[in-house]
Amino acid sequence: MVSGAQPAGWTDERVETLTKLWMEGLSASQIAGELGEGVTRNAVIGKVHRLKLSARAKPTNSAPRARPPARPAPRRVASPSAGMSSPMSSGAAKMARPAMQASRPQSIGATALAMDPQMEQQLYVAPAAAELFIPEDKRLSLLQLTEATCKWPIGDPLSKDFYFCGQHSLESGPYCDFHSRRAYHQVDKKRR
DNA sequence: CCCTGATTCGC
DNA sequence: GCGAATCAGG
């Protein structure tokens, strides 16, 4: 018996680490990963709150987190009504609003990790992946789209050489992996 | 979609 | 006290 499995249990040491990292601005998930596999980011956040550590970088403005006025009491477990009726399988008519720009300075690779001292020297600019090139024989016209084809539009919709990506789309969306990521991660990004 | 923290509440 | 589930925002 030499198994030392202490999945939970906030020892003073761990609490210290937690506090330190939290103060340094690391995200809950990062701290969780640092503490060990048995720790989830929820655990970290929960502990942080219990320690009343939240609000780490408060300049001089004591703006108490806008607390939601009322909680509908999301009782866990016990879900009597399972009325999950979704007869509409929204076929291919789900074009969102992917900008039809072919090139754009994107920055993928790093999901904005908090400033981590160890990460500073790992900074490097991603080689800006070029837009996907779809071979002609893979390109699809509007009428050729199916539930399983990526519906990312390419080119000018009014032009003759307008076509759709046509790659196999994800279960979770109307686009292929490449374009679904592009669709979300690109748009938005700082409201101002 | 990914992520973030905030909150609630059964355990 | 703990943390999963959930919520809300970016």
JSON list of C-alpha atoms (C1' of nucleotides) in Angstrom, two decimals:
[
{"chain": "A", "resi": 1, "resn": "MET", "atom": "CA", "xyz": [0.00, 0.00, 0.00]},
{"chain": "A", "resi": 2, "resn": "VAL", "atom": "CA", "xyz": [1.90, 2.89, -1.13]},
{"chain": "A", "resi": 3, "resn": "SER", "atom": "CA", "xyz": [-0.74, 4.84, -2.78]},
{"chain": "A", "resi": 4, "resn": "GLY", "atom": "CA", "xyz": [-0.95, 8.43, -1.77]},
{"chain": "A", "resi": 5, "resn": "ALA", "atom": "CA", "xyz": [-4.11, 9.59, -3.33]},
{"chain": "A", "resi": 6, "resn": "GLN", "atom": "CA", "xyz": [-5.35, 12.79, -1.88]},
{"chain": "A", "resi": 7, "resn": "PRO", "atom": "CA", "xyz": [-7.72, 13.97, -4.54]},
{"chain": "A", "resi": 8, "resn": "ALA", "atom": "CA", "xyz": [-9.38, 16.53, -2.39]},
{"chain": "A", "resi": 9, "resn": "GLY", "atom": "CA", "xyz": [-8.57, 18.11, 0.89]},
{"chain": "A", "resi": 10, "resn": "TRP", "atom": "CA", "xyz": [-7.30, 21.62, 0.93]},
{"chain": "A", "resi": 11, "resn": "THR", "atom": "CA", "xyz": [-4.10, 21.41, 2.87]},
{"chain": "A", "resi": 12, "resn": "ASP", "atom": "CA", "xyz": [-2.48, 24.60, 3.98]},
{"chain": "A", "resi": 13, "resn": "GLU", "atom": "CA", "xyz": [0.10, 24.09, 1.32]},
{"chain": "A", "resi": 14, "resn": "ARG", "atom": "CA", "xyz": [-2.41, 23.76, -1.45]},
{"chain": "A", "resi": 15, "resn": "VAL", "atom": "CA", "xyz": [-4.34, 26.72, -0.19]},
{"chain": "A", "resi": 16, "resn": "GLU", "atom": "CA", "xyz": [-1.17, 28.72, -0.28]},
{"chain": "A", "resi": 17, "resn": "THR", "atom": "CA", "xyz": [-0.45, 27.71, -3.80]},
{"chain": "A", "resi": 18, "resn": "LEU", "atom": "CA", "xyz": [-3.98, 28.49, -4.74]},
{"chain": "A", "resi": 19, "resn": "THR", "atom": "CA", "xyz": [-3.86, 31.91, -3.17]},
{"chain": "A", "resi": 20, "resn": "LYS", "atom": "CA", "xyz": [-0.53, 32.73, -4.70]},
{"chain": "A", "resi": 21, "resn": "LEU", "atom": "CA", "xyz": [-1.44, 31.71, -8.19]},
{"chain": "A", "resi": 22, "resn": "TRP", "atom": "CA", "xyz": [-4.82, 33.34, -7.94]},
{"chain": "A", "resi": 23, "resn": "MET", "atom": "CA", "xyz": [-3.25, 36.57, -6.89]},
{"chain": "A", "resi": 24, "resn": "GLU", "atom": "CA", "xyz": [-0.79, 36.31, -9.71]},
{"chain": "A", "resi": 25, "resn": "GLY", "atom": "CA", "xyz": [-3.69, 36.37, -12.03]},
{"chain": "A", "resi": 26, "resn": "LEU", "atom": "CA", "xyz": [-3.73, 32.81, -13.23]},
{"chain": "A", "resi": 27, "resn": "SER", "atom": "CA", "xyz": [-7.08, 31.55, -14.31]},
{"chain": "A", "resi": 28, "resn": "ALA", "atom": "CA", "xyz": [-8.96, 29.01, -12.26]},
{"chain": "A", "resi": 29, "resn": "SER", "atom": "CA", "xyz": [-8.40, 26.29, -14.80]},
{"chain": "A", "resi": 30, "resn": "GLN", "atom": "CA", "xyz": [-4.71, 26.99, -14.93]},
{"chain": "A", "resi": 31, "resn": "ILE", "atom": "CA", "xyz": [-4.47, 26.80, -11.18]},
{"chain": "A", "resi": 32, "resn": "ALA", "atom": "CA", "xyz": [-6.48, 23.63, -11.17]},
{"chain": "A", "resi": 33, "resn": "GLY", "atom": "CA", "xyz": [-4.07, 22.12, -13.62]},
{"chain": "A", "resi": 34, "resn": "GLU", "atom": "CA", "xyz": [-1.17, 23.24, -11.55]},
{"chain": "A", "resi": 35, "resn": "LEU", "atom": "CA", "xyz": [-2.53, 21.81, -8.33]},
{"chain": "A", "resi": 36, "resn": "GLY", "atom": "CA", "xyz": [-3.20, 18.40, -9.68]},
{"chain": "A", "resi": 37, "resn": "GLU", "atom": "CA", "xyz": [-5.50, 16.35, -11.75]},
{"chain": "A", "resi": 38, "resn": "GLY", "atom": "CA", "xyz": [-7.92, 15.76, -8.97]},
{"chain": "A", "resi": 39, "resn": "VAL", "atom": "CA", "xyz": [-8.66, 19.42, -8.88]},
{"chain": "A", "resi": 40, "resn": "THR", "atom": "CA", "xyz": [-11.06, 21.01, -11.25]},
{"chain": "A", "resi": 41, "resn": "ARG", "atom": "CA", "xyz": [-11.44, 24.63, -12.01]},
{"chain": "A", "resi": 42, "resn": "ASN", "atom": "CA", "xyz": [-14.75, 24.54, -10.24]},
{"chain": "A", "resi": 43, "resn": "ALA", "atom": "CA", "xyz": [-13.04, 23.33, -7.13]},
{"chain": "A", "resi": 44, "resn": "VAL", "atom": "CA", "xyz": [-10.58, 26.16, -7.39]},
{"chain": "A", "resi": 45, "resn": "ILE", "atom": "CA", "xyz": [-13.23, 28.76, -7.89]},
{"chain": "A", "resi": 46, "resn": "GLY", "atom": "CA", "xyz": [-15.29, 27.35, -5.10]},
{"chain": "A", "resi": 47, "resn": "LYS", "atom": "CA", "xyz": [-12.34, 27.46, -2.75]},
{"chain": "A", "resi": 48, "resn": "VAL", "atom": "CA", "xyz": [-11.39, 30.93, -3.84]},
{"chain": "A", "resi": 49, "resn": "HIS", "atom": "CA", "xyz": [-14.80, 32.16, -2.95]},
{"chain": "A", "resi": 50, "resn": "ARG", "atom": "CA", "xyz": [-14.83, 30.38, 0.32]},
{"chain": "A", "resi": 51, "resn": "LEU", "atom": "CA", "xyz": [-11.56, 32.04, 1.13]},
{"chain": "A", "resi": 52, "resn": "LYS", "atom": "CA", "xyz": [-13.07, 35.25, 0.01]},
{"chain": "A", "resi": 53, "resn": "LEU", "atom": "CA", "xyz": [-10.24, 35.73, -2.40]},
{"chain": "A", "resi": 54, "resn": "SER", "atom": "CA", "xyz": [-12.22, 36.81, -5.40]},
{"chain": "A", "resi": 55, "resn": "ALA", "atom": "CA", "xyz": [-11.61, 40.20, -6.82]},
{"chain": "A", "resi": 56, "resn": "ARG", "atom": "CA", "xyz": [-7.89, 40.01, -7.11]},
{"chain": "A", "resi": 57, "resn": "ALA", "atom": "CA", "xyz": [-7.11, 43.05, -9.14]},
{"chain": "A", "resi": 58, "resn": "LYS", "atom": "CA", "xyz": [-9.24, 45.79, -7.85]},
{"chain": "A", "resi": 59, "resn": "PRO", "atom": "CA", "xyz": [-7.66, 49.13, -8.66]},
{"chain": "A", "resi": 60, "resn": "THR", "atom": "CA", "xyz": [-9.42, 51.57, -6.45]},
{"chain": "A", "resi": 61, "resn": "ASN", "atom": "CA", "xyz": [-12.90, 51.13, -7.53]},
{"chain": "A", "resi": 62, "resn": "SER", "atom": "CA", "xyz": [-14.97, 49.03, -5.24]},
{"chain": "A", "resi": 63, "resn": "ALA", "atom": "CA", "xyz": [-17.55, 47.99, -7.70]},
{"chain": "A", "resi": 64, "resn": "PRO", "atom": "CA", "xyz": [-19.25, 45.05, -6.07]},
{"chain": "A", "resi": 65, "resn": "ARG", "atom": "CA", "xyz": [-19.90, 42.45, -8.71]},
{"chain": "A", "resi": 66, "resn": "ALA", "atom": "CA", "xyz": [-23.27, 43.06, -10.16]},
{"chain": "A", "resi": 67, "resn": "ARG", "atom": "CA", "xyz": [-25.14, 40.26, -8.51]},
{"chain": "A", "resi": 68, "resn": "PRO", "atom": "CA", "xyz": [-28.00, 38.73, -10.44]},
{"chain": "A", "resi": 69, "resn": "PRO", "atom": "CA", "xyz": [-31.16, 39.91, -8.71]},
{"chain": "A", "resi": 70, "resn": "ALA", "atom": "CA", "xyz": [-32.80, 36.57, -8.56]},
{"chain": "A", "resi": 71, "resn": "ARG", "atom": "CA", "xyz": [-31.84, 33.00, -9.05]},
{"chain": "A", "resi": 72, "resn": "PRO", "atom": "CA", "xyz": [-34.54, 30.72, -10.39]},
{"chain": "A", "resi": 73, "resn": "ALA", "atom": "CA", "xyz": [-33.19, 28.06, -8.10]},
{"chain": "A", "resi": 74, "resn": "PRO", "atom": "CA", "xyz": [-31.74, 25.62, -10.61]},
{"chain": "A", "resi": 75, "resn": "ARG", "atom": "CA", "xyz": [-32.39, 22.58, -8.52]},
{"chain": "A", "resi": 76, "resn": "ARG", "atom": "CA", "xyz": [-30.02, 19.90, -9.56]},
{"chain": "A", "resi": 77, "resn": "VAL", "atom": "CA", "xyz": [-30.96, 16.28, -10.11]},
{"chain": "A", "resi": 78, "resn": "ALA", "atom": "CA", "xyz": [-34.55, 15.34, -10.52]},
{"chain": "A", "resi": 79, "resn": "SER", "atom": "CA", "xyz": [-35.73, 16.56, -13.87]},
{"chain": "A", "resi": 80, "resn": "PRO", "atom": "CA", "xyz": [-39.42, 15.75, -14.00]},
{"chain": "A", "resi": 81, "resn": "SER", "atom": "CA", "xyz": [-40.21, 17.38, -17.27]},
{"chain": "A", "resi": 82, "resn": "ALA", "atom": "CA", "xyz": [-38.15, 15.94, -20.03]},
{"chain": "A", "resi": 83, "resn": "GLY", "atom": "CA", "xyz": [-40.06, 17.65, -22.72]},
{"chain": "A", "resi": 84, "resn": "MET", "atom": "CA", "xyz": [-37.21, 17.78, -25.13]},
{"chain": "A", "resi": 85, "resn": "SER", "atom": "CA", "xyz": [-39.12, 18.20, -28.26]},
{"chain": "A", "resi": 86, "resn": "SER", "atom": "CA", "xyz": [-37.13, 19.44, -31.15]},
{"chain": "A", "resi": 87, "resn": "PRO", "atom": "CA", "xyz": [-38.83, 18.24, -34.28]},
{"chain": "A", "resi": 88, "resn": "MET", "atom": "CA", "xyz": [-37.12, 20.83, -36.33]},
{"chain": "A", "resi": 89, "resn": "SER", "atom": "CA", "xyz": [-33.78, 19.67, -37.47]},
{"chain": "A", "resi": 90, "resn": "SER", "atom": "CA", "xyz": [-32.91, 22.96, -39.00]},
{"chain": "A", "resi": 91, "resn": "GLY", "atom": "CA", "xyz": [-31.46, 21.52, -42.10]},
{"chain": "A", "resi": 92, "resn": "ALA", "atom": "CA", "xyz": [-29.07, 23.56, -44.11]},
{"chain": "A", "resi": 93, "resn": "ALA", "atom": "CA", "xyz": [-30.78, 26.81, -43.55]},
{"chain": "A", "resi": 94, "resn": "LYS", "atom": "CA", "xyz": [-28.56, 27.96, -40.82]},
{"chain": "A", "resi": 95, "resn": "MET", "atom": "CA", "xyz": [-26.19, 30.39, -42.36]},
{"chain": "A", "resi": 96, "resn": "ALA", "atom": "CA", "xyz": [-24.89, 32.58, -39.67]},
{"chain": "A", "resi": 97, "resn": "ARG", "atom": "CA", "xyz": [-22.75, 35.50, -40.59]},
{"chain": "A", "resi": 98, "resn": "PRO", "atom": "CA", "xyz": [-19.32, 34.40, -41.55]},
{"chain": "A", "resi": 99, "resn": "ALA", "atom": "CA", "xyz": [-17.48, 37.25, -43.07]},
{"chain": "A", "resi": 100, "resn": "MET", "atom": "CA", "xyz": [-16.66, 36.32, -46.56]},
{"chain": "A", "resi": 101, "resn": "GLN", "atom": "CA", "xyz": [-13.20, 37.64, -46.30]},
{"chain": "A", "resi": 102, "resn": "ALA", "atom": "CA", "xyz": [-10.63, 35.27, -47.54]},
{"chain": "A", "resi": 103, "resn": "SER", "atom": "CA", "xyz": [-7.64, 36.53, -45.66]},
{"chain": "A", "resi": 104, "resn": "ARG", "atom": "CA", "xyz": [-7.33, 38.11, -42.31]},
{"chain": "A", "resi": 105, "resn": "PRO", "atom": "CA", "xyz": [-4.72, 38.44, -39.64]},
{"chain": "A", "resi": 106, "resn": "GLN", "atom": "CA", "xyz": [-5.85, 35.87, -37.21]},
{"chain": "A", "resi": 107, "resn": "SER", "atom": "CA", "xyz": [-4.20, 34.81, -34.07]},
{"chain": "A", "resi": 108, "resn": "ILE", "atom": "CA", "xyz": [-4.91, 31.32, -33.05]},
{"chain": "A", "resi": 109, "resn": "GLY", "atom": "CA", "xyz": [-2.96, 28.99, -30.90]},
{"chain": "A", "resi": 110, "resn": "ALA", "atom": "CA", "xyz": [-3.34, 30.71, -27.58]},
{"chain": "A", "resi": 111, "resn": "THR", "atom": "CA", "xyz": [-6.63, 31.26, -25.87]},
{"chain": "A", "resi": 112, "resn": "ALA", "atom": "CA", "xyz": [-5.59, 34.32, -24.03]},
{"chain": "A", "resi": 113, "resn": "LEU", "atom": "CA", "xyz": [-4.05, 32.76, -21.02]},
{"chain": "A", "resi": 114, "resn": "ALA", "atom": "CA", "xyz": [-3.62, 35.03, -18.13]},
{"chain": "A", "resi": 115, "resn": "MET", "atom": "CA", "xyz": [-0.21, 36.58, -17.83]},
{"chain": "A", "resi": 116, "resn": "ASP", "atom": "CA", "xyz": [1.85, 33.74, -16.64]},
{"chain": "A", "resi": 117, "resn": "PRO", "atom": "CA", "xyz": [5.45, 34.40, -15.77]},
{"chain": "A", "resi": 118, "resn": "GLN", "atom": "CA", "xyz": [6.42, 31.10, -17.29]},
{"chain": "A", "resi": 119, "resn": "MET", "atom": "CA", "xyz": [4.57, 31.86, -20.44]},
{"chain": "A", "resi": 120, "resn": "GLU", "atom": "CA", "xyz": [6.29, 35.10, -21.22]},
{"chain": "A", "resi": 121, "resn": "GLN", "atom": "CA", "xyz": [9.14, 33.52, -23.08]},
{"chain": "A", "resi": 122, "resn": "GLN", "atom": "CA", "xyz": [6.87, 31.16, -24.89]},
{"chain": "A", "resi": 123, "resn": "LEU", "atom": "CA", "xyz": [5.23, 33.95, -26.76]},
{"chain": "A", "resi": 124, "resn": "TYR", "atom": "CA", "xyz": [5.42, 33.46, -30.46]},
{"chain": "A", "resi": 125, "resn": "VAL", "atom": "CA", "xyz": [3.39, 34.56, -33.35]},
{"chain": "A", "resi": 126, "resn": "ALA", "atom": "CA", "xyz": [1.42, 31.89, -35.05]},
{"chain": "A", "resi": 127, "resn": "PRO", "atom": "CA", "xyz": [2.27, 31.65, -38.74]},
{"chain": "A", "resi": 128, "resn": "ALA", "atom": "CA", "xyz": [-1.16, 32.88, -39.69]},
{"chain": "A", "resi": 129, "resn": "ALA", "atom": "CA", "xyz": [-2.64, 29.89, -41.41]},
{"chain": "A", "resi": 130, "resn": "ALA", "atom": "CA", "xyz": [-3.81, 30.60, -44.89]},
{"chain": "A", "resi": 131, "resn": "GLU", "atom": "CA", "xyz": [-7.40, 30.17, -45.85]},
{"chain": "A", "resi": 132, "resn": "LEU", "atom": "CA", "xyz": [-8.41, 26.69, -46.75]},
{"chain": "A", "resi": 133, "resn": "PHE", "atom": "CA", "xyz": [-8.12, 25.94, -50.38]},
{"chain": "A", "resi": 134, "resn": "ILE", "atom": "CA", "xyz": [-10.99, 23.88, -51.66]},
{"chain": "A", "resi": 135, "resn": "PRO", "atom": "CA", "xyz": [-10.28, 21.93, -54.80]},
{"chain": "A", "resi": 136, "resn": "GLU", "atom": "CA", "xyz": [-12.80, 22.52, -57.50]},
{"chain": "A", "resi": 137, "resn": "ASP", "atom": "CA", "xyz": [-14.13, 19.04, -57.36]},
{"chain": "A", "resi": 138, "resn": "LYS", "atom": "CA", "xyz": [-14.92, 19.54, -53.71]},
{"chain": "A", "resi": 139, "resn": "ARG", "atom": "CA", "xyz": [-16.69, 22.83, -54.04]},
{"chain": "A", "resi": 140, "resn": "LEU", "atom": "CA", "xyz": [-20.42, 22.84, -53.61]},
{"chain": "A", "resi": 141, "resn": "SER", "atom": "CA", "xyz": [-23.17, 25.03, -54.89]},
{"chain": "A", "resi": 142, "resn": "LEU", "atom": "CA", "xyz": [-26.04, 26.04, -52.73]},
{"chain": "A", "resi": 143, "resn": "LEU", "atom": "CA", "xyz": [-28.22, 23.23, -53.98]},
{"chain": "A", "resi": 144, "resn": "GLN", "atom": "CA", "xyz": [-25.55, 20.69, -53.32]},
{"chain": "A", "resi": 145, "resn": "LEU", "atom": "CA", "xyz": [-25.39, 21.39, -49.64]},
{"chain": "A", "resi": 146, "resn": "THR", "atom": "CA", "xyz": [-26.57, 18.73, -47.29]},
{"chain": "A", "resi": 147, "resn": "GLU", "atom": "CA", "xyz": [-26.69, 18.36, -43.55]},
{"chain": "A", "resi": 148, "resn": "ALA", "atom": "CA", "xyz": [-23.25, 16.96, -43.58]},
{"chain": "A", "resi": 149, "resn": "THR", "atom": "CA", "xyz": [-21.51, 19.54, -45.67]},
{"chain": "A", "resi": 150, "resn": "CYS", "atom": "CA", "xyz": [-19.79, 22.62, -44.46]},
{"chain": "A", "resi": 151, "resn": "LYS", "atom": "CA", "xyz": [-21.85, 25.61, -45.38]},
{"chain": "A", "resi": 152, "resn": "TRP", "atom": "CA", "xyz": [-19.13, 28.15, -45.23]},
{"chain": "A", "resi": 153, "resn": "PRO", "atom": "CA", "xyz": [-19.54, 30.46, -48.20]},
{"chain": "A", "resi": 154, "resn": "ILE", "atom": "CA", "xyz": [-16.53, 31.34, -50.24]},
{"chain": "A", "resi": 155, "resn": "GLY", "atom": "CA", "xyz": [-16.32, 34.13, -52.70]},
{"chain": "A", "resi": 156, "resn": "ASP", "atom": "CA", "xyz": [-18.92, 36.58, -53.82]},
{"chain": "A", "resi": 157, "resn": "PRO", "atom": "CA", "xyz": [-22.43, 35.17, -53.51]},
{"chain": "A", "resi": 158, "resn": "LEU", "atom": "CA", "xyz": [-23.38, 37.04, -56.64]},
{"chain": "A", "resi": 159, "resn": "SER", "atom": "CA", "xyz": [-20.49, 35.73, -58.57]},
{"chain": "A", "resi": 160, "resn": "LYS", "atom": "CA", "xyz": [-20.48, 32.59, -60.63]},
{"chain": "A", "resi": 161, "resn": "ASP", "atom": "CA", "xyz": [-17.53, 31.15, -58.86]},
{"chain": "A", "resi": 162, "resn": "PHE", "atom": "CA", "xyz": [-19.21, 31.39, -55.53]},
{"chain": "A", "resi": 163, "resn": "TYR", "atom": "CA", "xyz": [-19.21, 28.13, -53.72]},
{"chain": "A", "resi": 164, "resn": "PHE", "atom": "CA", "xyz": [-19.37, 26.47, -50.36]},
{"chain": "A", "resi": 165, "resn": "CYS", "atom": "CA", "xyz": [-16.60, 24.76, -48.51]},
{"chain": "A", "resi": 166, "resn": "GLY", "atom": "CA", "xyz": [-18.25, 21.38, -48.73]},
{"chain": "A", "resi": 167, "resn": "GLN", "atom": "CA", "xyz": [-16.04, 19.60, -46.25]},
{"chain": "A", "resi": 168, "resn": "HIS", "atom": "CA", "xyz": [-17.76, 17.25, -43.88]},
{"chain": "A", "resi": 169, "resn": "SER", "atom": "CA", "xyz": [-19.45, 19.42, -41.31]},
{"chain": "A", "resi": 170, "resn": "LEU", "atom": "CA", "xyz": [-19.49, 18.86, -37.62]},
{"chain": "A", "resi": 171, "resn": "GLU", "atom": "CA", "xyz": [-22.40, 17.41, -35.73]},
{"chain": "A", "resi": 172, "resn": "SER", "atom": "CA", "xyz": [-22.42, 20.50, -33.63]},
{"chain": "A", "resi": 173, "resn": "GLY", "atom": "CA", "xyz": [-22.70, 23.00, -36.41]},
{"chain": "A", "resi": 174, "resn": "PRO", "atom": "CA", "xyz": [-23.13, 23.90, -40.00]},
{"chain": "A", "resi": 175, "resn": "TYR", "atom": "CA", "xyz": [-19.44, 24.17, -40.66]},
{"chain": "A", "resi": 176, "resn": "CYS", "atom": "CA", "xyz": [-16.45, 21.94, -40.83]},
{"chain": "A", "resi": 177, "resn": "ASP", "atom": "CA", "xyz": [-13.96, 22.00, -38.02]},
{"chain": "A", "resi": 178, "resn": "PHE", "atom": "CA", "xyz": [-11.80, 24.60, -39.70]},
{"chain": "A", "resi": 179, "resn": "HIS", "atom": "CA", "xyz": [-14.59, 27.00, -40.46]},
{"chain": "A", "resi": 180, "resn": "SER", "atom": "CA", "xyz": [-16.55, 26.54, -37.28]},
{"chain": "A", "resi": 181, "resn": "ARG", "atom": "CA", "xyz": [-13.51, 27.67, -35.38]},
{"chain": "A", "resi": 182, "resn": "ARG", "atom": "CA", "xyz": [-13.09, 30.56, -37.75]},
{"chain": "A", "resi": 183, "resn": "ALA", "atom": "CA", "xyz": [-16.70, 31.52, -37.44]},
{"chain": "A", "resi": 184, "resn": "TYR", "atom": "CA", "xyz": [-16.57, 31.95, -33.73]},
{"chain": "A", "resi": 185, "resn": "HIS", "atom": "CA", "xyz": [-13.09, 32.72, -32.69]},
{"chain": "A", "resi": 186, "resn": "GLN", "atom": "CA", "xyz": [-12.68, 35.46, -35.21]},
{"chain": "A", "resi": 187, "resn": "VAL", "atom": "CA", "xyz": [-15.79, 37.50, -34.88]},
{"chain": "A", "resi": 188, "resn": "ASP", "atom": "CA", "xyz": [-16.14, 39.46, -31.70]},
{"chain": "A", "resi": 189, "resn": "LYS", "atom": "CA", "xyz": [-13.06, 39.90, -29.60]},
{"chain": "A", "resi": 190, "resn": "LYS", "atom": "CA", "xyz": [-13.26, 43.09, -27.68]},
{"chain": "A", "resi": 191, "resn": "ARG", "atom": "CA", "xyz": [-16.43, 45.08, -27.84]},
{"chain": "A", "resi": 192, "resn": "ARG", "atom": "CA", "xyz": [-15.52, 48.61, -28.55]},
{"chain": "B", "resi": 1, "resn": "DC", "atom": "C1'", "xyz": [-17.03, 26.94, -30.44]},
{"chain": "B", "resi": 2, "resn": "DC", "atom": "C1'", "xyz": [-13.70, 28.09, -26.96]},
{"chain": "B", "resi": 3, "resn": "DC", "atom": "C1'", "xyz": [-13.03, 30.18, -22.59]},
{"chain": "B", "resi": 4, "resn": "DT", "atom": "C1'", "xyz": [-13.66, 32.97, -18.11]},
{"chain": "B", "resi": 5, "resn": "DG", "atom": "C1'", "xyz": [-15.48, 33.65, -13.18]},
{"chain": "B", "resi": 6, "resn": "DA", "atom": "C1'", "xyz": [-19.97, 33.58, -10.16]},
{"chain": "B", "resi": 7, "resn": "DT", "atom": "C1'", "xyz": [-23.45, 31.38, -7.92]},
{"chain": "B", "resi": 8, "resn": "DT", "atom": "C1'", "xyz": [-26.27, 27.91, -5.95]},
{"chain": "B", "resi": 9, "resn": "DC", "atom": "C1'", "xyz": [-27.15, 23.95, -3.32]},
{"chain": "B", "resi": 10, "resn": "DG", "atom": "C1'", "xyz": [-26.98, 18.71, -2.53]},
{"chain": "B", "resi": 11, "resn": "DC", "atom": "C1'", "xyz": [-23.75, 16.24, -0.44]},
{"chain": "C", "resi": 1, "resn": "DG", "atom": "C1'", "xyz": [-16.49, 22.74, 3.66]},
{"chain": "C", "resi": 2, "resn": "DC", "atom": "C1'", "xyz": [-16.64, 20.86, -0.79]},
{"chain": "C", "resi": 3, "resn": "DG", "atom": "C1'", "xyz": [-17.40, 21.02, -5.75]},
{"chain": "C", "resi": 4, "resn": "DA", "atom": "C1'", "xyz": [-20.60, 19.72, -9.79]},
{"chain": "C", "resi": 5, "resn": "DA", "atom": "C1'", "xyz": [-23.93, 21.90, -12.21]},
{"chain": "C", "resi": 6, "resn": "DT", "atom": "C1'", "xyz": [-25.44, 25.85, -13.77]},
{"chain": "C", "resi": 7, "resn": "DC", "atom": "C1'", "xyz": [-25.48, 30.54, -15.12]},
{"chain": "C", "resi": 8, "resn": "DA", "atom": "C1'", "xyz": [-23.71, 34.71, -17.39]},
{"chain": "C", "resi": 9, "resn": "DG", "atom": "C1'", "xyz": [-20.41, 37.12, -19.97]},
{"chain": "C", "resi": 10, "resn": "DG", "atom": "C1'", "xyz": [-16.43, 37.56, -23.55]}
]
